[in-house]
mmCIF file of C-alpha atoms in Angstrom:
data_model
loop_
_atom_site.group_PDB
_atom_site.id
_atom_site.type_symbol
_atom_site.label_atom_id
_atom_site.label_comp_id
_atom_site.label_asym_id
_atom_site.label_seq_id
_atom_site.Cartn_x
_atom_site.Cartn_y
_atom_site.Cartn_z
ATOM 1 C CA GLN A 1 143.346 127.986 110.687
ATOM 2 C CA GLY A 2 140.863 129.669 107.866
ATOM 3 C CA VAL A 3 142.373 133.211 108.810
ATOM 4 C CA LEU A 4 146.148 132.439 108.883
ATOM 5 C CA LEU A 5 145.903 130.044 105.797
ATOM 6 C CA GLY A 6 144.246 132.820 103.918
ATOM 7 C CA VAL A 7 146.783 135.149 104.803
ATOM 8 C CA ILE A 8 149.727 133.071 103.937
ATOM 9 C CA GLY A 9 147.789 131.866 100.695
ATOM 10 C CA LEU A 10 147.249 135.144 99.553
ATOM 11 C CA PHE A 11 151.217 135.954 99.937
ATOM 12 C CA GLY A 12 151.628 132.822 97.624
ATOM 13 C CA ILE A 13 148.786 133.754 95.143
ATOM 14 C CA MET A 14 150.902 137.343 95.049
ATOM 15 C CA GLY A 15 154.142 135.623 94.773
ATOM 16 C CA ASN A 16 152.959 133.423 91.843
ATOM 17 C CA ILE A 17 151.524 135.996 90.075
ATOM 18 C CA GLY A 18 154.359 138.666 90.171
ATOM 19 C CA ALA A 19 156.368 135.343 88.966
ATOM 20 C CA VAL A 20 153.589 134.882 86.307
ATOM 21 C CA ILE A 21 153.943 138.411 85.147
ATOM 22 C CA TYR A 22 157.626 138.324 84.851
ATOM 23 C CA PHE A 23 158.332 135.433 83.118
ATOM 24 C CA SER A 24 155.525 136.526 80.807
ATOM 25 C CA LEU A 25 156.813 139.641 79.996
ATOM 26 C CA LYS A 26 160.426 138.258 78.935
ATOM 27 C CA LYS A 27 158.345 137.034 75.827
ATOM 28 C CA ASN A 28 161.000 134.298 75.276
ATOM 29 C CA TYR A 29 158.821 131.097 75.316
ATOM 30 C CA LYS A 30 161.517 129.204 73.436
ATOM 31 C CA ARG A 31 163.910 129.076 76.027
ATOM 32 C CA THR A 32 162.848 126.096 78.391
ATOM 33 C CA PHE A 33 163.768 127.850 81.807
ATOM 34 C CA GLU A 34 161.348 130.487 81.391
ATOM 35 C CA ALA A 35 158.284 128.523 80.149
ATOM 36 C CA LEU A 36 158.995 125.786 83.036
ATOM 37 C CA MET A 37 158.801 128.501 85.564
ATOM 38 C CA LEU A 38 155.866 130.098 84.082
ATOM 39 C CA TRP A 39 153.610 126.994 84.314
ATOM 40 C CA LEU A 40 155.196 126.306 87.390
ATOM 41 C CA ALA A 41 153.919 129.220 89.152
ATOM 42 C CA VAL A 42 150.466 128.934 87.305
ATOM 43 C CA TRP A 43 150.206 125.279 88.919
ATOM 44 C CA ASP A 44 150.981 126.398 92.259
ATOM 45 C CA ASN A 45 148.864 129.249 92.079
ATOM 46 C CA THR A 46 145.839 126.588 91.125
ATOM 47 C CA PHE A 47 147.002 124.770 94.149
ATOM 48 C CA ILE A 48 146.678 127.585 96.541
ATOM 49 C CA ILE A 49 143.622 128.411 95.560
ATOM 50 C CA CYS A 50 142.077 124.916 95.661
ATOM 51 C CA ALA A 51 143.291 124.812 99.390
ATOM 52 C CA LEU A 52 141.815 128.454 100.272
ATOM 53 C CA LEU A 53 138.358 127.183 98.819
ATOM 54 C CA ALA A 54 138.772 124.139 100.352
ATOM 55 C CA TYR A 55 140.038 124.585 104.034
ATOM 56 C CA ALA A 56 139.622 128.588 104.495
ATOM 57 C CA VAL A 57 136.605 129.728 103.141
ATOM 58 C CA PRO A 58 134.643 126.982 104.915
ATOM 59 C CA GLU A 59 136.182 127.852 108.355
ATOM 60 C CA PHE A 60 135.642 131.225 107.542
ATOM 61 C CA LEU A 61 132.075 131.114 106.716
ATOM 62 C CA TYR A 62 131.588 128.462 110.067
ATOM 63 C CA TYR A 63 133.270 131.619 111.996
ATOM 64 C CA GLN A 64 130.388 134.022 110.083
ATOM 65 C CA GLY A 65 127.805 131.791 111.673
ATOM 66 C CA PHE A 66 127.196 130.261 108.433
ATOM 67 C CA GLU A 67 126.621 126.616 107.746
ATOM 68 C CA SER A 68 129.612 125.311 105.542
ATOM 69 C CA GLY A 69 128.618 121.500 105.169
ATOM 70 C CA GLU A 70 126.944 122.516 102.110
ATOM 71 C CA PHE A 71 129.647 124.414 100.567
ATOM 72 C CA SER A 72 132.202 122.099 101.072
ATOM 73 C CA ALA A 73 129.708 118.693 100.320
ATOM 74 C CA TYR A 74 129.376 120.355 97.069
ATOM 75 C CA THR A 75 133.171 121.929 95.802
ATOM 76 C CA ILE A 76 135.187 119.105 97.526
ATOM 77 C CA PRO A 77 134.486 116.487 95.036
ATOM 78 C CA TRP A 78 135.756 119.383 92.273
ATOM 79 C CA LEU A 79 138.613 120.693 94.490
ATOM 80 C CA VAL A 80 140.695 117.451 95.586
ATOM 81 C CA PRO A 81 141.511 116.109 92.288
ATOM 82 C CA ILE A 82 141.998 119.736 90.859
ATOM 83 C CA ALA A 83 144.590 120.305 93.703
ATOM 84 C CA GLN A 84 145.900 116.681 92.898
ATOM 85 C CA LEU A 85 146.454 117.465 89.240
ATOM 86 C CA ALA A 86 147.867 120.854 90.467
ATOM 87 C CA SER A 87 150.070 119.073 92.826
ATOM 88 C CA THR A 88 151.087 116.508 90.634
ATOM 89 C CA CYS A 89 151.950 119.118 87.989
ATOM 90 C CA ASN A 90 154.094 120.982 90.802
ATOM 91 C CA ILE A 91 156.220 118.111 91.128
ATOM 92 C CA LEU A 92 156.499 116.979 87.967
ATOM 93 C CA PHE A 93 157.444 120.908 86.602
ATOM 94 C CA THR A 94 160.082 121.092 89.800
ATOM 95 C CA MET A 95 161.553 117.886 88.175
ATOM 96 C CA ALA A 96 162.036 119.219 85.051
ATOM 97 C CA ILE A 97 163.341 122.189 86.325
ATOM 98 C CA SER A 98 166.236 120.673 87.678
ATOM 99 C CA ILE A 99 167.200 118.367 84.982
ATOM 100 C CA GLU A 100 167.076 121.445 82.768
ATOM 101 C CA ARG A 101 169.192 123.319 85.295
ATOM 102 C CA TYR A 102 171.569 120.036 85.406
ATOM 103 C CA PHE A 103 172.060 119.973 81.593
ATOM 104 C CA VAL A 104 172.797 123.838 81.700
ATOM 105 C CA ILE A 105 175.218 123.364 84.278
ATOM 106 C CA CYS A 106 176.926 120.172 83.952
ATOM 107 C CA LYS A 107 176.738 119.567 80.397
ATOM 108 C CA PRO A 108 176.607 122.759 78.721
ATOM 109 C CA LEU A 109 177.916 121.706 75.274
ATOM 110 C CA LEU A 110 174.516 118.814 75.236
ATOM 111 C CA HIS A 111 172.545 121.492 76.371
ATOM 112 C CA ARG A 112 173.032 123.509 73.436
ATOM 113 C CA ALA A 113 173.080 120.879 70.755
ATOM 114 C CA ARG A 114 169.321 120.201 72.435
ATOM 115 C CA ARG A 115 168.405 124.013 72.135
ATOM 116 C CA GLY A 116 166.417 124.012 68.817
ATOM 117 C CA ARG A 117 163.728 121.993 70.323
ATOM 118 C CA SER A 118 160.395 123.602 71.614
ATOM 119 C CA SER A 119 159.446 124.227 74.944
ATOM 120 C CA THR A 120 155.825 123.713 74.345
ATOM 121 C CA THR A 121 156.044 120.377 73.750
ATOM 122 C CA TYR A 122 157.859 119.701 76.825
ATOM 123 C CA VAL A 123 155.063 121.832 78.728
ATOM 124 C CA LEU A 124 152.622 119.847 77.105
ATOM 125 C CA PHE A 125 153.806 116.403 77.560
ATOM 126 C CA LEU A 126 153.913 117.375 81.457
ATOM 127 C CA VAL A 127 150.403 118.388 81.622
ATOM 128 C CA LEU A 128 149.169 115.346 79.316
ATOM 129 C CA PHE A 129 150.947 112.953 81.932
ATOM 130 C CA ALA A 130 149.989 114.552 85.069
ATOM 131 C CA VAL A 131 146.087 114.604 83.511
ATOM 132 C CA ILE A 132 146.192 111.108 82.575
ATOM 133 C CA TYR A 133 147.812 110.253 86.032
ATOM 134 C CA ASN A 134 145.007 111.938 87.907
ATOM 135 C CA PHE A 135 141.998 111.375 85.469
ATOM 136 C CA THR A 136 140.533 108.827 87.855
ATOM 137 C CA LYS A 137 140.353 111.053 90.969
ATOM 138 C CA PHE A 138 137.811 113.270 89.195
ATOM 139 C CA PHE A 139 135.570 110.004 89.653
ATOM 140 C CA GLU A 140 136.190 109.152 93.341
ATOM 141 C CA LEU A 141 133.792 111.592 95.358
ATOM 142 C CA GLU A 142 130.519 112.651 94.810
ATOM 143 C CA THR A 143 127.865 114.662 96.741
ATOM 144 C CA ILE A 144 124.818 112.421 98.037
ATOM 145 C CA VAL A 145 121.818 114.035 99.367
ATOM 146 C CA LEU A 146 119.704 112.062 101.882
ATOM 147 C CA ASP A 147 116.472 113.330 102.965
ATOM 148 C CA ASP A 148 115.487 112.528 106.427
ATOM 149 C CA LYS A 149 111.676 111.655 106.938
ATOM 150 C CA THR A 150 111.361 112.117 110.457
ATOM 151 C CA ASP A 151 112.930 115.457 111.171
ATOM 152 C CA GLY A 152 111.953 116.771 107.784
ATOM 153 C CA GLY A 153 115.704 117.759 106.599
ATOM 154 C CA SER A 154 118.338 116.840 104.462
ATOM 155 C CA PHE A 155 121.620 115.232 105.391
ATOM 156 C CA ILE A 156 124.542 116.095 102.676
ATOM 157 C CA TYR A 157 127.794 113.889 102.587
ATOM 158 C CA LEU A 158 130.738 113.071 100.556
ATOM 159 C CA ASP A 159 130.510 109.326 99.341
ATOM 160 C CA HIS A 160 133.584 107.666 97.767
#
């Protein structure tokens, strides 16, 4: 799981970096499609990185002989909410691209009439909605360290 997920994740990251470079070099941020595609690639990279840190890195550490429980206990409370935020943004931006393409193809006159609007406000609205929607996810998990008096060790677990 750790190796295959890591390889596939790296291919996804490289593809998204290529998309970010391509849509950044166009220097045409007023066009909604380019802005939406740029931010879709950014949020998709965020999701892939969170997935790699949550699943592939602990497996790799375990395979190398390290105890990955402590790494996971401290990173999962942050990685899961960020991944859920990125997933929500991926869904919203995909829907926004579909709606924008619908208007370009099926309603071209209406699309040209709305052309003067800034894509920045559109992107900010989508991200703000996703942040508000996922705000409570950041308070669901916490890491608790319990000291074991009989063994002298400590147990780390996630609580929700």
